[in-house]
Amino acid sequence: PEFMDLHLVFPLLEFPSTRDIYRNESLTESKYKLLQNTNMVDFTIDVFHSLHPDEEPPETLHDKRNEVVKQLTLLQERSNHVIEMFSRKDVTDMVEKHRDSQQLWDYLSEQYQFDREKLDDVFHYGKFMYDVGNYAIASTNLDFYRNLAPADSQFYSSAQWGKLASEILQQNWEEAMEELERLKDNISAALHLSYSEILVQRAWLIHWGLFVYFNHPQGRDSIIDVFLYQKPYLNAIQTMCPHILRYITTAVVISKRRRDGIKELIKVLQQESYKDPITEFVESLYVNFDFDEAQSKLKECKTVIENDFFIVGCLDEFTENARLIISEIFCRIHQRIEIDMLADNLNMEPAEAEKWVVNMIRLAHLDAKIDSKNGYVVMGGTSVPVYQKLIDKTKDLHLKANSCCQKIDKKLTLGI
């Protein structure tokens, strides 16, 4: 997929194999083709065996394996001095005490004759370990490089992206979130990049961020703050990858801060041609007020979410909040609602729907009460009807306009 590193695609390919969407053989073939573009040769051989149990792997794979081992040995030899240096107590103490990379660099240069060539060896070793799938060692070395190298150095940007990918693939979500924020700041500060280059960089970060935002405890709120409220990222989504609106919409629906984000989300959805059951569910409620369509779209949402790698874990939460939204809006625009009819809208038994409504009234702070005897939800009579609100606002505008005209006439009369 576009805007995804090859290593990040492998979890996406593993996911459908448990869903019976595609033939397992087809998925394995895709995985095999992707692996040939990496240095994970042993993994490639294993996948070949699963595809062709009775065949020997091609000679080219064995040759590639020998070349990888040779290159690994060479890089290890060149990096051993650096690895040993970073394991020394005085160096680890310096790393902890001095966050200033220049001070650390001066110390290493003076005490250990550390130079730019050795620093580049750290990067090359870290990148190679990433290529062979050893993400823990890759993360450590890329972090060493990034902490010592100037921000304008040749491999600095690659080290940042590699560090983020390594943390994602190890499922270290706290560290990944920190790396994501750090990379976001650096993209914003990259004055040497053109506008189009920054746009592409943000599109990459948006896609990698999905792994983090839907796994980190505060990720769902972060996706709203970054993708919906930060204009540079919203612009990148609208320009390069409008399909990300699915994930923003999901985050808004399940967020406790839903009321804050829904108005902004609706504005964005109405500007875009991209549609899927999740975005259409929200539009059917907040734009069309079509409850039958919303119920139909909610059923489709279940299928979409169950088969989406990033949001499959949100299914129960999404369904619960979607029902809450349906019933809350339904109650706000009706004075009296039959519980049986509400139960049909929510796909519930009447008794279960009644309990649901009680909980919804409490959570949404609605002025309503349950008439269990007659099977109704009765909304409070103190609220002003929508049409009356419109009349009152129009009347106010008329009065304000008259007041303005009078003031203008007065100023003209006085010659001011």
GROMACS .gro file of C-alpha atoms in nm:
model
  416
    1PRO     CA    1   0.000   0.000   0.000
    2GLU     CA    2   0.101   0.360  -0.061
    3PHE     CA    3   0.265   0.546   0.230
    4MET     CA    4   0.358   0.219   0.406
    5ASP     CA    5   0.701   0.068   0.468
    6LEU     CA    6   0.730  -0.295   0.352
    7HIS     CA    7   0.782  -0.420   0.707
    8LEU     CA    8   0.463  -0.249   0.821
    9VAL     CA    9   0.267  -0.421   0.544
   10PHE     CA   10   0.331  -0.769   0.686
   11PRO     CA   11   0.095  -0.729   0.985
   12LEU     CA   12  -0.169  -0.602   0.740
   13LEU     CA   13  -0.125  -0.918   0.532
   14GLU     CA   14  -0.144  -1.146   0.834
   15PHE     CA   15  -0.478  -0.998   0.943
   16PRO     CA   16  -0.703  -1.113   0.652
   17SER     CA   17  -0.586  -1.474   0.692
   18THR     CA   18  -0.808  -1.500   1.002
   19ARG     CA   19  -1.108  -1.343   0.827
   20ASP     CA   20  -1.176  -1.572   0.528
   21ILE     CA   21  -1.181  -1.271   0.296
   22TYR     CA   22  -0.906  -1.390   0.063
   23ARG     CA   23  -0.759  -1.730  -0.009
   24ASN     CA   24  -0.472  -1.805   0.229
   25GLU     CA   25  -0.262  -1.919  -0.065
   26SER     CA   26  -0.310  -1.582  -0.235
   27LEU     CA   27  -0.207  -1.397   0.083
   28THR     CA   28   0.100  -1.617   0.125
   29GLU     CA   29   0.203  -1.552  -0.235
   30SER     CA   30   0.172  -1.177  -0.175
   31LYS     CA   31   0.382  -1.209   0.139
   32TYR     CA   32   0.647  -1.407  -0.051
   33LYS     CA   33   0.670  -1.139  -0.322
   34LEU     CA   34   0.711  -0.865  -0.063
   35LEU     CA   35   0.974  -1.058   0.133
   36GLN     CA   36   1.196  -1.083  -0.173
   37ASN     CA   37   1.245  -0.706  -0.144
   38THR     CA   38   1.383  -0.740   0.210
   39ASN     CA   39   1.683  -0.910   0.373
   40MET     CA   40   1.465  -1.140   0.585
   41VAL     CA   41   1.591  -1.442   0.390
   42ASP     CA   42   1.516  -1.713   0.648
   43PHE     CA   43   1.158  -1.590   0.673
   44THR     CA   44   1.137  -1.587   0.292
   45ILE     CA   45   1.254  -1.949   0.279
   46ASP     CA   46   0.994  -2.050   0.539
   47VAL     CA   47   0.718  -1.883   0.338
   48PHE     CA   48   0.843  -2.056   0.021
   49HIS     CA   49   0.819  -2.393   0.198
   50SER     CA   50   0.460  -2.319   0.303
   51LEU     CA   51   0.376  -2.249  -0.062
   52HIS     CA   52   0.577  -2.537  -0.209
   53PRO     CA   53   0.625  -2.804   0.061
   54ASP     CA   54   0.787  -3.054  -0.177
   55GLU     CA   55   1.028  -2.816  -0.349
   56GLU     CA   56   1.369  -2.680  -0.265
   57PRO     CA   57   1.401  -2.300  -0.242
   58PRO     CA   58   1.563  -2.133  -0.545
   59GLU     CA   59   1.941  -2.105  -0.548
   60THR     CA   60   1.904  -1.729  -0.562
   61LEU     CA   61   1.762  -1.734  -0.207
   62HIS     CA   62   2.059  -1.934  -0.077
   63ASP     CA   63   2.297  -1.698  -0.256
   64LYS     CA   64   2.116  -1.399  -0.107
   65ARG     CA   65   2.136  -1.555   0.239
   66ASN     CA   66   2.513  -1.598   0.207
   67GLU     CA   67   2.546  -1.237   0.093
   68VAL     CA   68   2.334  -1.113   0.386
   69VAL     CA   69   2.542  -1.310   0.638
   70LYS     CA   70   2.861  -1.174   0.480
   71GLN     CA   71   2.734  -0.816   0.494
   72LEU     CA   72   2.613  -0.863   0.852
   73THR     CA   73   2.954  -0.992   0.961
   74LEU     CA   74   3.125  -0.693   0.800
   75LEU     CA   75   2.889  -0.441   0.962
   76GLN     CA   76   2.924  -0.609   1.301
   77GLU     CA   77   3.302  -0.590   1.278
   78ARG     CA   78   3.287  -0.220   1.192
   79SER     CA   79   3.034  -0.152   1.467
   80ASN     CA   80   3.183  -0.362   1.747
   81HIS     CA   81   3.401  -0.076   1.867
   82VAL     CA   82   3.103   0.156   1.885
   83ILE     CA   83   2.879  -0.104   2.053
   84GLU     CA   84   3.149  -0.173   2.311
   85MET     CA   85   3.196   0.201   2.366
   86PHE     CA   86   2.826   0.255   2.435
   87SER     CA   87   2.825  -0.028   2.686
   88ARG     CA   88   3.091   0.141   2.903
   89LYS     CA   89   2.969   0.294   3.228
   90ASP     CA   90   3.125   0.636   3.169
   91VAL     CA   91   2.952   0.662   2.831
   92THR     CA   92   2.613   0.549   2.960
   93ASP     CA   93   2.649   0.801   3.243
   94MET     CA   94   2.728   1.075   2.990
   95VAL     CA   95   2.426   0.979   2.783
   96GLU     CA   96   2.204   1.004   3.091
   97LYS     CA   97   2.352   1.329   3.224
   98HIS     CA   98   2.407   1.524   2.903
   99ARG     CA   99   2.115   1.544   2.666
  100ASP     CA  100   2.312   1.797   2.460
  101SER     CA  101   2.443   1.593   2.165
  102GLN     CA  102   2.738   1.829   2.110
  103GLN     CA  103   2.872   1.776   2.464
  104LEU     CA  104   2.838   1.400   2.425
  105TRP     CA  105   3.005   1.416   2.085
  106ASP     CA  106   3.299   1.615   2.221
  107TYR     CA  107   3.347   1.365   2.504
  108LEU     CA  108   3.337   1.063   2.272
  109SER     CA  109   3.571   1.227   2.022
  110GLU     CA  110   3.824   1.311   2.290
  111GLN     CA  111   3.810   0.987   2.489
  112TYR     CA  112   3.741   0.730   2.216
  113GLN     CA  113   3.844   0.899   1.888
  114PHE     CA  114   3.484   0.878   1.774
  115ASP     CA  115   3.428   1.040   1.430
  116ARG     CA  116   3.164   1.085   1.160
  117GLU     CA  117   3.261   0.764   0.981
  118LYS     CA  118   3.203   0.558   1.295
  119LEU     CA  119   2.874   0.735   1.354
  120ASP     CA  120   2.764   0.644   1.001
  121ASP     CA  121   2.858   0.283   1.077
  122VAL     CA  122   2.608   0.291   1.364
  123PHE     CA  123   2.336   0.400   1.123
  124HIS     CA  124   2.422   0.141   0.857
  125TYR     CA  125   2.426  -0.137   1.116
  126GLY     CA  126   2.092  -0.023   1.260
  127LYS     CA  127   1.933  -0.001   0.916
  128PHE     CA  128   2.066  -0.343   0.821
  129MET     CA  129   1.926  -0.496   1.141
  130TYR     CA  130   1.590  -0.340   1.055
  131ASP     CA  131   1.610  -0.492   0.706
  132VAL     CA  132   1.665  -0.841   0.850
  133GLY     CA  133   1.379  -0.798   1.097
  134ASN     CA  134   1.574  -0.748   1.421
  135TYR     CA  135   1.381  -0.442   1.530
  136ALA     CA  136   1.511  -0.421   1.889
  137ILE     CA  137   1.876  -0.387   1.783
  138ALA     CA  138   1.772  -0.158   1.499
  139SER     CA  139   1.590   0.070   1.742
  140THR     CA  140   1.890   0.095   1.975
  141ASN     CA  141   2.141   0.179   1.701
  142LEU     CA  142   1.916   0.423   1.516
  143ASP     CA  143   1.850   0.598   1.846
  144PHE     CA  144   2.228   0.627   1.912
  145TYR     CA  145   2.278   0.774   1.567
  146ARG     CA  146   1.991   1.019   1.591
  147ASN     CA  147   2.097   1.146   1.934
  148LEU     CA  148   2.449   1.223   1.813
  149ALA     CA  149   2.402   1.330   1.451
  150PRO     CA  150   2.319   1.689   1.355
  151ALA     CA  151   1.964   1.734   1.227
  152ASP     CA  152   2.094   1.818   0.879
  153SER     CA  153   2.311   1.505   0.849
  154GLN     CA  154   2.260   1.268   0.558
  155PHE     CA  155   2.085   0.985   0.740
  156TYR     CA  156   1.906   1.176   1.016
  157SER     CA  157   1.559   1.161   0.862
  158SER     CA  158   1.592   0.792   0.773
  159ALA     CA  159   1.701   0.717   1.130
  160GLN     CA  160   1.390   0.890   1.265
  161TRP     CA  161   1.152   0.698   1.043
  162GLY     CA  162   1.336   0.372   1.113
  163LYS     CA  163   1.318   0.431   1.488
  164LEU     CA  164   0.941   0.491   1.468
  165ALA     CA  165   0.884   0.180   1.254
  166SER     CA  166   1.096  -0.031   1.491
  167GLU     CA  167   0.888   0.073   1.792
  168ILE     CA  168   0.563   0.007   1.604
  169LEU     CA  169   0.675  -0.341   1.499
  170GLN     CA  170   0.776  -0.419   1.858
  171GLN     CA  171   0.437  -0.285   1.974
  172ASN     CA  172   0.606  -0.042   2.212
  173TRP     CA  173   0.319   0.205   2.196
  174GLU     CA  174   0.445   0.458   2.451
  175GLU     CA  175   0.780   0.489   2.275
  176ALA     CA  176   0.607   0.490   1.936
  177MET     CA  177   0.383   0.778   2.045
  178GLU     CA  178   0.687   0.978   2.157
  179GLU     CA  179   0.861   0.909   1.824
  180LEU     CA  180   0.548   1.007   1.632
  181GLU     CA  181   0.530   1.343   1.813
  182ARG     CA  182   0.901   1.401   1.764
  183LEU     CA  183   0.879   1.326   1.393
  184LYS     CA  184   0.572   1.548   1.359
  185ASP     CA  185   0.765   1.840   1.511
  186ASN     CA  186   1.063   1.780   1.285
  187ILE     CA  187   0.846   1.775   0.972
  188SER     CA  188   0.699   2.110   1.074
  189ALA     CA  189   1.049   2.250   1.127
  190ALA     CA  190   1.190   2.116   0.797
  191LEU     CA  191   1.241   2.447   0.620
  192HIS     CA  192   1.456   2.287   0.347
  193LEU     CA  193   1.160   2.084   0.215
  194SER     CA  194   0.915   2.215  -0.044
  195TYR     CA  195   0.542   2.235   0.029
  196SER     CA  196   0.471   1.923  -0.178
  197GLU     CA  197   0.750   1.729  -0.003
  198ILE     CA  198   0.611   1.823   0.338
  199LEU     CA  199   0.263   1.718   0.221
  200VAL     CA  200   0.396   1.374   0.126
  201GLN     CA  201   0.587   1.343   0.456
  202ARG     CA  202   0.267   1.418   0.647
  203ALA     CA  203   0.077   1.161   0.443
  204TRP     CA  204   0.336   0.899   0.541
  205LEU     CA  205   0.316   1.000   0.906
  206ILE     CA  206  -0.068   0.986   0.898
  207HIS     CA  207  -0.063   0.624   0.778
  208TRP     CA  208   0.207   0.510   1.020
  209GLY     CA  209   0.025   0.696   1.296
  210LEU     CA  210  -0.279   0.467   1.258
  211PHE     CA  211  -0.080   0.183   1.416
  212VAL     CA  212  -0.004   0.401   1.717
  213TYR     CA  213  -0.329   0.592   1.761
  214PHE     CA  214  -0.550   0.284   1.767
  215ASN     CA  215  -0.327   0.101   2.016
  216HIS     CA  216  -0.212   0.374   2.255
  217PRO     CA  217  -0.450   0.444   2.550
  218GLN     CA  218  -0.485   0.813   2.454
  219GLY     CA  219  -0.461   0.748   2.082
  220ARG     CA  220  -0.828   0.791   1.993
  221ASP     CA  221  -0.830   1.148   2.126
  222SER     CA  222  -0.493   1.219   1.963
  223ILE     CA  223  -0.619   1.117   1.620
  224ILE     CA  224  -0.897   1.377   1.653
  225ASP     CA  225  -0.660   1.647   1.779
  226VAL     CA  226  -0.406   1.589   1.501
  227PHE     CA  227  -0.605   1.474   1.198
  228LEU     CA  228  -0.920   1.681   1.246
  229TYR     CA  229  -0.811   1.999   1.427
  230GLN     CA  230  -0.459   2.054   1.294
  231LYS     CA  231  -0.512   2.213   0.952
  232PRO     CA  232  -0.184   2.097   0.793
  233TYR     CA  233  -0.275   1.733   0.860
  234LEU     CA  234  -0.641   1.775   0.763
  235ASN     CA  235  -0.521   1.936   0.440
  236ALA     CA  236  -0.288   1.640   0.374
  237ILE     CA  237  -0.578   1.398   0.430
  238GLN     CA  238  -0.812   1.589   0.199
  239THR     CA  239  -0.542   1.618  -0.069
  240MET     CA  240  -0.357   1.285  -0.052
  241CYS     CA  241  -0.559   1.027   0.142
  242PRO     CA  242  -0.930   1.100   0.202
  243HIS     CA  243  -0.985   0.734   0.306
  244ILE     CA  244  -0.837   0.836   0.644
  245LEU     CA  245  -1.176   1.001   0.712
  246ARG     CA  246  -1.298   0.652   0.807
  247TYR     CA  247  -1.058   0.647   1.100
  248ILE     CA  248  -1.127   1.004   1.209
  249THR     CA  249  -1.502   0.930   1.205
  250THR     CA  250  -1.453   0.613   1.407
  251ALA     CA  251  -1.245   0.803   1.663
  252VAL     CA  252  -1.510   1.077   1.694
  253VAL     CA  253  -1.795   0.825   1.741
  254ILE     CA  254  -1.618   0.638   2.021
  255SER     CA  255  -1.468   0.948   2.186
  256LYS     CA  256  -1.602   1.083   2.515
  257ARG     CA  257  -1.544   1.426   2.360
  258ARG     CA  258  -1.776   1.344   2.070
  259ARG     CA  259  -1.985   1.661   2.097
  260ASP     CA  260  -1.673   1.873   2.051
  261GLY     CA  261  -1.565   1.697   1.733
  262ILE     CA  262  -1.889   1.609   1.557
  263LYS     CA  263  -1.963   1.956   1.416
  264GLU     CA  264  -1.616   1.990   1.268
  265LEU     CA  265  -1.633   1.635   1.133
  266ILE     CA  266  -1.967   1.698   0.960
  267LYS     CA  267  -1.822   2.006   0.787
  268VAL     CA  268  -1.532   1.801   0.655
  269LEU     CA  269  -1.746   1.504   0.545
  270GLN     CA  270  -1.978   1.731   0.348
  271GLN     CA  271  -1.682   1.877   0.159
  272GLU     CA  272  -1.548   1.537   0.051
  273SER     CA  273  -1.661   1.283  -0.208
  274TYR     CA  274  -1.515   0.992  -0.010
  275LYS     CA  275  -1.788   0.772   0.142
  276ASP     CA  276  -1.800   0.446   0.331
  277PRO     CA  277  -2.059   0.297   0.573
  278ILE     CA  278  -1.893   0.461   0.875
  279THR     CA  279  -1.895   0.814   0.733
  280GLU     CA  280  -2.243   0.758   0.585
  281PHE     CA  281  -2.374   0.647   0.924
  282VAL     CA  282  -2.275   0.980   1.077
  283GLU     CA  283  -2.414   1.180   0.784
  284SER     CA  284  -2.744   0.991   0.789
  285LEU     CA  285  -2.793   1.100   1.151
  286TYR     CA  286  -2.648   1.449   1.172
  287VAL     CA  287  -2.725   1.572   0.819
  288ASN     CA  288  -3.027   1.375   0.693
  289PHE     CA  289  -3.183   1.271   1.027
  290ASP     CA  290  -3.276   0.946   0.851
  291PHE     CA  291  -3.297   0.683   1.124
  292ASP     CA  292  -3.382   0.397   0.889
  293GLU     CA  293  -3.072   0.470   0.682
  294ALA     CA  294  -2.864   0.506   0.997
  295GLN     CA  295  -2.978   0.165   1.119
  296SER     CA  296  -2.896   0.012   0.782
  297LYS     CA  297  -2.552   0.177   0.775
  298LEU     CA  298  -2.481   0.062   1.130
  299LYS     CA  299  -2.519  -0.300   1.016
  300GLU     CA  300  -2.275  -0.232   0.732
  301CYS     CA  301  -2.036  -0.064   0.978
  302LYS     CA  302  -2.009  -0.392   1.169
  303THR     CA  303  -1.881  -0.571   0.858
  304VAL     CA  304  -1.639  -0.289   0.772
  305ILE     CA  305  -1.494  -0.269   1.124
  306GLU     CA  306  -1.460  -0.646   1.160
  307ASN     CA  307  -1.244  -0.652   0.847
  308ASP     CA  308  -1.032  -0.343   0.908
  309PHE     CA  309  -0.695  -0.410   1.073
  310PHE     CA  310  -0.678  -0.077   1.253
  311ILE     CA  311  -1.028  -0.051   1.403
  312VAL     CA  312  -1.132  -0.413   1.455
  313GLY     CA  313  -1.069  -0.368   1.829
  314CYS     CA  314  -1.320  -0.080   1.838
  315LEU     CA  315  -1.623  -0.282   1.725
  316ASP     CA  316  -1.805  -0.316   2.059
  317GLU     CA  317  -1.727   0.041   2.159
  318PHE     CA  318  -1.838   0.175   1.821
  319THR     CA  319  -2.167  -0.021   1.829
  320GLU     CA  320  -2.245   0.093   2.182
  321ASN     CA  321  -2.176   0.459   2.107
  322ALA     CA  322  -2.357   0.444   1.772
  323ARG     CA  323  -2.672   0.319   1.945
  324LEU     CA  324  -2.636   0.593   2.203
  325ILE     CA  325  -2.614   0.855   1.927
  326ILE     CA  326  -2.922   0.717   1.747
  327SER     CA  327  -3.136   0.714   2.059
  328GLU     CA  328  -3.010   1.052   2.182
  329ILE     CA  329  -3.089   1.230   1.854
  330PHE     CA  330  -3.421   1.046   1.823
  331CYS     CA  331  -3.522   1.160   2.171
  332ARG     CA  332  -3.414   1.518   2.111
  333ILE     CA  333  -3.641   1.563   1.808
  334HIS     CA  334  -3.952   1.387   1.946
  335GLN     CA  335  -4.178   1.473   2.239
  336ARG     CA  336  -4.304   1.118   2.297
  337ILE     CA  337  -4.145   0.794   2.175
  338GLU     CA  338  -4.279   0.441   2.187
  339ILE     CA  339  -4.025   0.213   2.353
  340ASP     CA  340  -4.118  -0.067   2.108
  341MET     CA  341  -4.034   0.159   1.813
  342LEU     CA  342  -3.706   0.263   1.974
  343ALA     CA  343  -3.626  -0.104   2.038
  344ASP     CA  344  -3.674  -0.175   1.667
  345ASN     CA  345  -3.437   0.108   1.576
  346LEU     CA  346  -3.176  -0.028   1.814
  347ASN     CA  347  -3.226  -0.398   1.731
  348MET     CA  348  -3.314  -0.472   2.095
  349GLU     CA  349  -3.589  -0.636   2.294
  350PRO     CA  350  -3.830  -0.379   2.452
  351ALA     CA  351  -3.718  -0.458   2.809
  352GLU     CA  352  -3.352  -0.421   2.710
  353ALA     CA  353  -3.433  -0.100   2.519
  354GLU     CA  354  -3.603   0.049   2.826
  355LYS     CA  355  -3.291  -0.010   3.036
  356TRP     CA  356  -3.084   0.136   2.754
  357VAL     CA  357  -3.297   0.452   2.742
  358VAL     CA  358  -3.268   0.501   3.118
  359ASN     CA  359  -2.889   0.486   3.089
  360MET     CA  360  -2.889   0.711   2.782
  361ILE     CA  361  -3.103   0.977   2.956
  362ARG     CA  362  -2.857   0.977   3.245
  363LEU     CA  363  -2.546   1.001   3.023
  364ALA     CA  364  -2.687   1.260   2.782
  365HIS     CA  365  -2.850   1.469   3.058
  366LEU     CA  366  -3.184   1.466   2.876
  367ASP     CA  367  -3.499   1.609   3.034
  368ALA     CA  368  -3.708   1.294   2.997
  369LYS     CA  369  -3.889   1.026   3.193
  370ILE     CA  370  -4.003   0.670   3.128
  371ASP     CA  371  -4.375   0.585   3.125
  372SER     CA  372  -4.336   0.210   3.175
  373LYS     CA  373  -4.709   0.150   3.211
  374ASN     CA  374  -4.791   0.283   2.863
  375GLY     CA  375  -4.451   0.200   2.709
  376TYR     CA  376  -4.338   0.553   2.626
  377VAL     CA  377  -4.040   0.782   2.672
  378VAL     CA  378  -4.179   1.129   2.745
  379MET     CA  379  -3.948   1.423   2.683
  380GLY     CA  380  -3.958   1.727   2.911
  381GLY     CA  381  -4.185   2.011   2.807
  382THR     CA  382  -3.948   2.290   2.899
  383SER     CA  383  -3.738   2.268   2.584
  384VAL     CA  384  -3.813   2.517   2.307
  385PRO     CA  385  -3.915   2.360   1.973
  386VAL     CA  386  -3.664   2.389   1.690
  387TYR     CA  387  -3.900   2.602   1.478
  388GLN     CA  388  -3.958   2.846   1.765
  389LYS     CA  389  -3.582   2.881   1.810
  390LEU     CA  390  -3.552   2.966   1.442
  391ILE     CA  391  -3.831   3.227   1.466
  392ASP     CA  392  -3.673   3.382   1.777
  393LYS     CA  393  -3.330   3.403   1.614
  394THR     CA  394  -3.478   3.558   1.300
  395LYS     CA  395  -3.668   3.812   1.510
  396ASP     CA  396  -3.347   3.902   1.693
  397LEU     CA  397  -3.165   3.953   1.364
  398HIS     CA  398  -3.443   4.183   1.241
  399LEU     CA  399  -3.421   4.394   1.559
  400LYS     CA  400  -3.042   4.415   1.536
  401ALA     CA  401  -3.063   4.518   1.169
  402ASN     CA  402  -3.316   4.792   1.253
  403SER     CA  403  -3.093   4.915   1.534
  404CYS     CA  404  -2.794   4.932   1.301
  405CYS     CA  405  -2.997   5.124   1.040
  406GLN     CA  406  -3.110   5.374   1.302
  407LYS     CA  407  -2.752   5.434   1.417
  408ILE     CA  408  -2.635   5.483   1.060
  409ASP     CA  409  -2.920   5.728   0.988
  410LYS     CA  410  -2.835   5.919   1.305
  411LYS     CA  411  -2.466   5.946   1.206
  412LEU     CA  412  -2.559   6.058   0.857
  413THR     CA  413  -2.796   6.321   0.998
  414LEU     CA  414  -2.526   6.455   1.230
  415GLY     CA  415  -2.271   6.446   0.946
  416ILE     CA  416  -2.032   6.218   1.134
   0.00000   0.00000   0.00000
